PDB file of C-alpha atoms in Angstrom:
ATOM      1  CA  UNK B   1    -156.050 219.305 102.777  1.00  0.00           C
ATOM      2  CA  UNK B   2    -159.190 220.928 101.998  1.00  0.00           C
ATOM      3  CA  UNK B   3    -159.925 224.625 102.255  1.00  0.00           C
ATOM      4  CA  UNK B   4    -163.398 225.292 104.116  1.00  0.00           C
ATOM      5  CA  UNK B   5    -165.917 226.670 101.924  1.00  0.00           C
ATOM      6  CA  UNK B   6    -167.718 228.235 104.871  1.00  0.00           C
ATOM      7  CA  UNK B   7    -166.621 231.994 105.923  1.00  0.00           C
ATOM      8  CA  UNK B   8    -168.681 231.266 109.087  1.00  0.00           C
ATOM      9  CA  UNK B   9    -169.303 228.077 111.258  1.00  0.00           C
ATOM     10  CA  UNK B  10    -172.595 227.843 112.918  1.00  0.00           C
ATOM     11  CA  UNK B  11    -172.568 224.322 114.284  1.00  0.00           C
ATOM     12  CA  UNK B  12    -169.788 221.820 114.806  1.00  0.00           C
ATOM     13  CA  UNK B  13    -170.312 218.217 116.266  1.00  0.00           C
ATOM     14  CA  UNK B  14    -168.481 214.515 116.309  1.00  0.00           C
ATOM     15  CA  UNK B  15    -169.934 212.646 113.603  1.00  0.00           C
ATOM     16  CA  UNK B  16    -169.847 209.423 111.372  1.00  0.00           C
ATOM     17  CA  UNK B  17    -169.839 209.165 107.919  1.00  0.00           C
ATOM     18  CA  UNK B  18    -171.368 206.321 106.281  1.00  0.00           C
ATOM     19  CA  UNK B  19    -169.810 206.643 102.646  1.00  0.00           C
ATOM     20  CA  UNK B  20    -167.984 203.376 101.873  1.00  0.00           C
ATOM     21  CA  UNK B  21    -166.159 202.445 105.190  1.00  0.00           C
ATOM     22  CA  UNK B  22    -167.338 204.212 107.940  1.00  0.00           C
ATOM     23  CA  UNK B  23    -165.312 207.163 108.815  1.00  0.00           C
ATOM     24  CA  UNK B  24    -165.188 209.436 112.136  1.00  0.00           C
ATOM     25  CA  UNK B  25    -164.762 212.694 111.942  1.00  0.00           C
ATOM     26  CA  UNK B  26    -166.716 215.929 112.539  1.00  0.00           C
ATOM     27  CA  UNK B  27    -169.605 218.079 110.432  1.00  0.00           C
ATOM     28  CA  UNK B  28    -169.413 221.867 110.195  1.00  0.00           C
ATOM     29  CA  UNK B  29    -172.626 223.478 109.412  1.00  0.00           C
ATOM     30  CA  UNK B  30    -171.844 226.968 107.838  1.00  0.00           C
ATOM     31  CA  UNK B  31    -172.942 229.759 105.530  1.00  0.00           C
ATOM     32  CA  UNK B  32    -171.947 227.970 102.459  1.00  0.00           C
ATOM     33  CA  UNK B  33    -171.929 224.447 102.942  1.00  0.00           C
ATOM     34  CA  UNK B  34    -172.278 221.159 104.880  1.00  0.00           C
ATOM     35  CA  UNK B  35    -168.709 219.696 105.652  1.00  0.00           C
ATOM     36  CA  UNK B  36    -167.510 216.487 107.055  1.00  0.00           C
ATOM     37  CA  UNK B  37    -163.979 216.440 108.089  1.00  0.00           C
ATOM     38  CA  UNK B  38    -162.236 212.925 109.089  1.00  0.00           C
ATOM     39  CA  UNK B  39    -160.404 213.296 112.286  1.00  0.00           C
ATOM     40  CA  UNK B  40    -157.576 211.019 111.299  1.00  0.00           C
ATOM     41  CA  UNK B  41    -156.921 211.474 107.320  1.00  0.00           C
ATOM     42  CA  UNK B  42    -157.200 215.461 106.273  1.00  0.00           C
ATOM     43  CA  UNK B  43    -157.614 213.730 102.247  1.00  0.00           C
ATOM     44  CA  UNK B  44    -160.860 212.197 103.925  1.00  0.00           C
ATOM     45  CA  UNK B  45    -163.424 214.824 103.484  1.00  0.00           C
ATOM     46  CA  UNK B  46    -167.145 215.595 102.136  1.00  0.00           C
ATOM     47  CA  UNK B  47    -168.146 219.204 100.976  1.00  0.00           C
ATOM     48  CA  UNK B  48    -171.663 219.695  99.907  1.00  0.00           C
ATOM     49  CA  UNK B  49    -172.604 223.221  99.248  1.00  0.00           C
ATOM     50  CA  UNK B  50    -175.872 224.523 100.022  1.00  0.00           C
ATOM     51  CA  UNK B  51    -177.343 225.109  96.492  1.00  0.00           C
ATOM     52  CA  UNK B  52    -176.154 221.567  95.619  1.00  0.00           C
ATOM     53  CA  UNK B  53    -178.647 219.697  98.276  1.00  0.00           C
ATOM     54  CA  UNK B  54    -181.659 218.481  96.942  1.00  0.00           C
ATOM     55  CA  UNK B  55    -183.364 217.152 100.191  1.00  0.00           C
ATOM     56  CA  UNK B  56    -182.589 215.863 103.685  1.00  0.00           C
ATOM     57  CA  UNK B  57    -183.837 212.517 105.114  1.00  0.00           C
ATOM     58  CA  UNK B  58    -183.911 211.781 108.398  1.00  0.00           C
ATOM     59  CA  UNK B  59    -184.537 208.433 109.599  1.00  0.00           C
ATOM     60  CA  UNK B  60    -186.776 208.908 112.587  1.00  0.00           C
ATOM     61  CA  UNK B  61    -187.840 206.628 115.493  1.00  0.00           C
ATOM     62  CA  UNK B  62    -190.187 206.648 118.395  1.00  0.00           C
ATOM     63  CA  UNK B  63    -192.808 208.730 117.006  1.00  0.00           C
ATOM     64  CA  UNK B  64    -190.156 211.646 116.219  1.00  0.00           C
ATOM     65  CA  UNK B  65    -188.165 211.575 119.517  1.00  0.00           C
ATOM     66  CA  UNK B  66    -184.994 210.049 117.870  1.00  0.00           C
ATOM     67  CA  UNK B  67    -183.562 210.448 114.672  1.00  0.00           C
ATOM     68  CA  UNK B  68    -180.795 207.862 114.450  1.00  0.00           C
ATOM     69  CA  UNK B  69    -179.226 208.698 111.142  1.00  0.00           C
ATOM     70  CA  UNK B  70    -179.629 211.281 108.441  1.00  0.00           C
ATOM     71  CA  UNK B  71    -179.267 211.223 104.590  1.00  0.00           C
ATOM     72  CA  UNK B  72    -178.147 214.385 102.413  1.00  0.00           C
ATOM     73  CA  UNK B  73    -179.379 214.012  98.719  1.00  0.00           C
ATOM     74  CA  UNK B  74    -177.952 215.820  96.040  1.00  0.00           C
ATOM     75  CA  UNK B  75    -179.037 217.152  92.922  1.00  0.00           C
ATOM     76  CA  UNK B  76    -175.894 215.114  90.698  1.00  0.00           C
ATOM     77  CA  UNK B  77    -173.833 213.299  93.066  1.00  0.00           C
ATOM     78  CA  UNK B  78    -175.869 210.843  94.696  1.00  0.00           C
ATOM     79  CA  UNK B  79    -176.663 210.425  98.967  1.00  0.00           C
ATOM     80  CA  UNK B  80    -174.574 210.915 101.737  1.00  0.00           C
ATOM     81  CA  UNK B  81    -175.361 209.196 104.715  1.00  0.00           C
ATOM     82  CA  UNK B  82    -174.101 210.464 108.426  1.00  0.00           C
ATOM     83  CA  UNK B  83    -174.784 210.400 112.152  1.00  0.00           C
ATOM     84  CA  UNK B  84    -173.721 212.971 114.857  1.00  0.00           C
ATOM     85  CA  UNK B  85    -173.739 212.978 118.251  1.00  0.00           C
ATOM     86  CA  UNK B  86    -177.110 215.267 118.398  1.00  0.00           C
ATOM     87  CA  UNK B  87    -178.928 214.621 114.852  1.00  0.00           C
ATOM     88  CA  UNK B  88    -181.975 216.587 115.780  1.00  0.00           C
ATOM     89  CA  UNK B  89    -179.796 219.508 116.728  1.00  0.00           C
ATOM     90  CA  UNK B  90    -177.769 219.165 113.658  1.00  0.00           C
ATOM     91  CA  UNK B  91    -181.016 218.785 111.236  1.00  0.00           C
ATOM     92  CA  UNK B  92    -182.058 222.020 113.037  1.00  0.00           C
ATOM     93  CA  UNK B  93    -178.938 224.081 112.167  1.00  0.00           C
ATOM     94  CA  UNK B  94    -179.604 222.705 108.574  1.00  0.00           C
ATOM     95  CA  UNK B  95    -182.938 223.872 108.458  1.00  0.00           C
ATOM     96  CA  UNK B  96    -181.242 227.592 108.381  1.00  0.00           C
ATOM     97  CA  UNK B  97    -179.976 227.101 105.265  1.00  0.00           C
ATOM     98  CA  UNK B  98    -182.407 224.245 103.646  1.00  0.00           C
ATOM     99  CA  UNK B  99    -186.097 225.217 103.612  1.00  0.00           C
ATOM    100  CA  UNK B 100    -188.224 222.992 105.702  1.00  0.00           C
ATOM    101  CA  UNK B 101    -190.286 221.137 102.968  1.00  0.00           C
ATOM    102  CA  UNK B 102    -186.895 219.649 101.851  1.00  0.00           C
ATOM    103  CA  UNK B 103    -186.416 218.099 105.539  1.00  0.00           C
ATOM    104  CA  UNK B 104    -188.505 214.595 105.001  1.00  0.00           C
ATOM    105  CA  UNK B 105    -188.687 211.554 107.034  1.00  0.00           C
ATOM    106  CA  UNK B 106    -187.226 208.472 105.535  1.00  0.00           C
ATOM    107  CA  UNK B 107    -189.508 205.374 105.247  1.00  0.00           C
ATOM    108  CA  UNK B 108    -189.819 203.205 107.494  1.00  0.00           C
ATOM    109  CA  UNK B 109    -188.471 199.482 107.702  1.00  0.00           C
ATOM    110  CA  UNK B 110    -192.239 198.231 107.367  1.00  0.00           C
ATOM    111  CA  UNK B 111    -193.103 200.795 104.723  1.00  0.00           C
ATOM    112  CA  UNK B 112    -190.320 199.851 102.532  1.00  0.00           C
ATOM    113  CA  UNK B 113    -191.339 196.208 103.093  1.00  0.00           C
ATOM    114  CA  UNK B 114    -195.133 196.801 102.291  1.00  0.00           C
ATOM    115  CA  UNK B 115    -194.097 198.836  98.951  1.00  0.00           C
ATOM    116  CA  UNK B 116    -192.018 195.820  97.976  1.00  0.00           C
ATOM    117  CA  UNK B 117    -194.849 193.362  98.609  1.00  0.00           C
ATOM    118  CA  UNK B 118    -197.149 195.693  96.513  1.00  0.00           C
ATOM    119  CA  UNK B 119    -194.740 196.146  93.717  1.00  0.00           C
ATOM    120  CA  UNK B 120    -194.460 192.253  93.655  1.00  0.00           C
ATOM    121  CA  UNK B 121    -198.325 191.397  93.369  1.00  0.00           C
ATOM    122  CA  UNK B 122    -198.480 194.401  91.071  1.00  0.00           C
ATOM    123  CA  UNK B 123    -196.134 192.984  88.534  1.00  0.00           C
ATOM    124  CA  UNK B 124    -197.848 189.371  88.873  1.00  0.00           C
ATOM    125  CA  UNK B 125    -201.157 190.931  88.216  1.00  0.00           C
ATOM    126  CA  UNK B 126    -199.875 192.930  84.861  1.00  0.00           C
ATOM    127  CA  UNK B 127    -198.300 189.423  83.740  1.00  0.00           C
ATOM    128  CA  UNK B 128    -201.467 187.434  84.371  1.00  0.00           C
ATOM    129  CA  UNK B 129    -203.554 189.564  81.961  1.00  0.00           C
TER     130      UNK B 129
END
């Protein structure tokens, strides 16, 4: 079992981790780190120190009314996706430790498709020249 990195916990909420297989547990946001602990398997945990966080992406829908999930992008270890019972409140708690300019909206489905199509046509244009 892992020892918590936090000395003070500001926010705790039931959550889902989308790393590999979906696992259910609790997210704890504290003064030192973002932590996820599985309810049933004590060896299944994720600890991300605030100094390791590069930025946080939120999947925002309905003009900011609903956030379905969020992802924490670290400086060295990749991206971790989570969903909590109240994602908006969770991101507000994260905002105490991460600057507001590092909390970003992720691209919508149509933006991803549009960029992919633009990239395809740009590659075709370069090959034709």
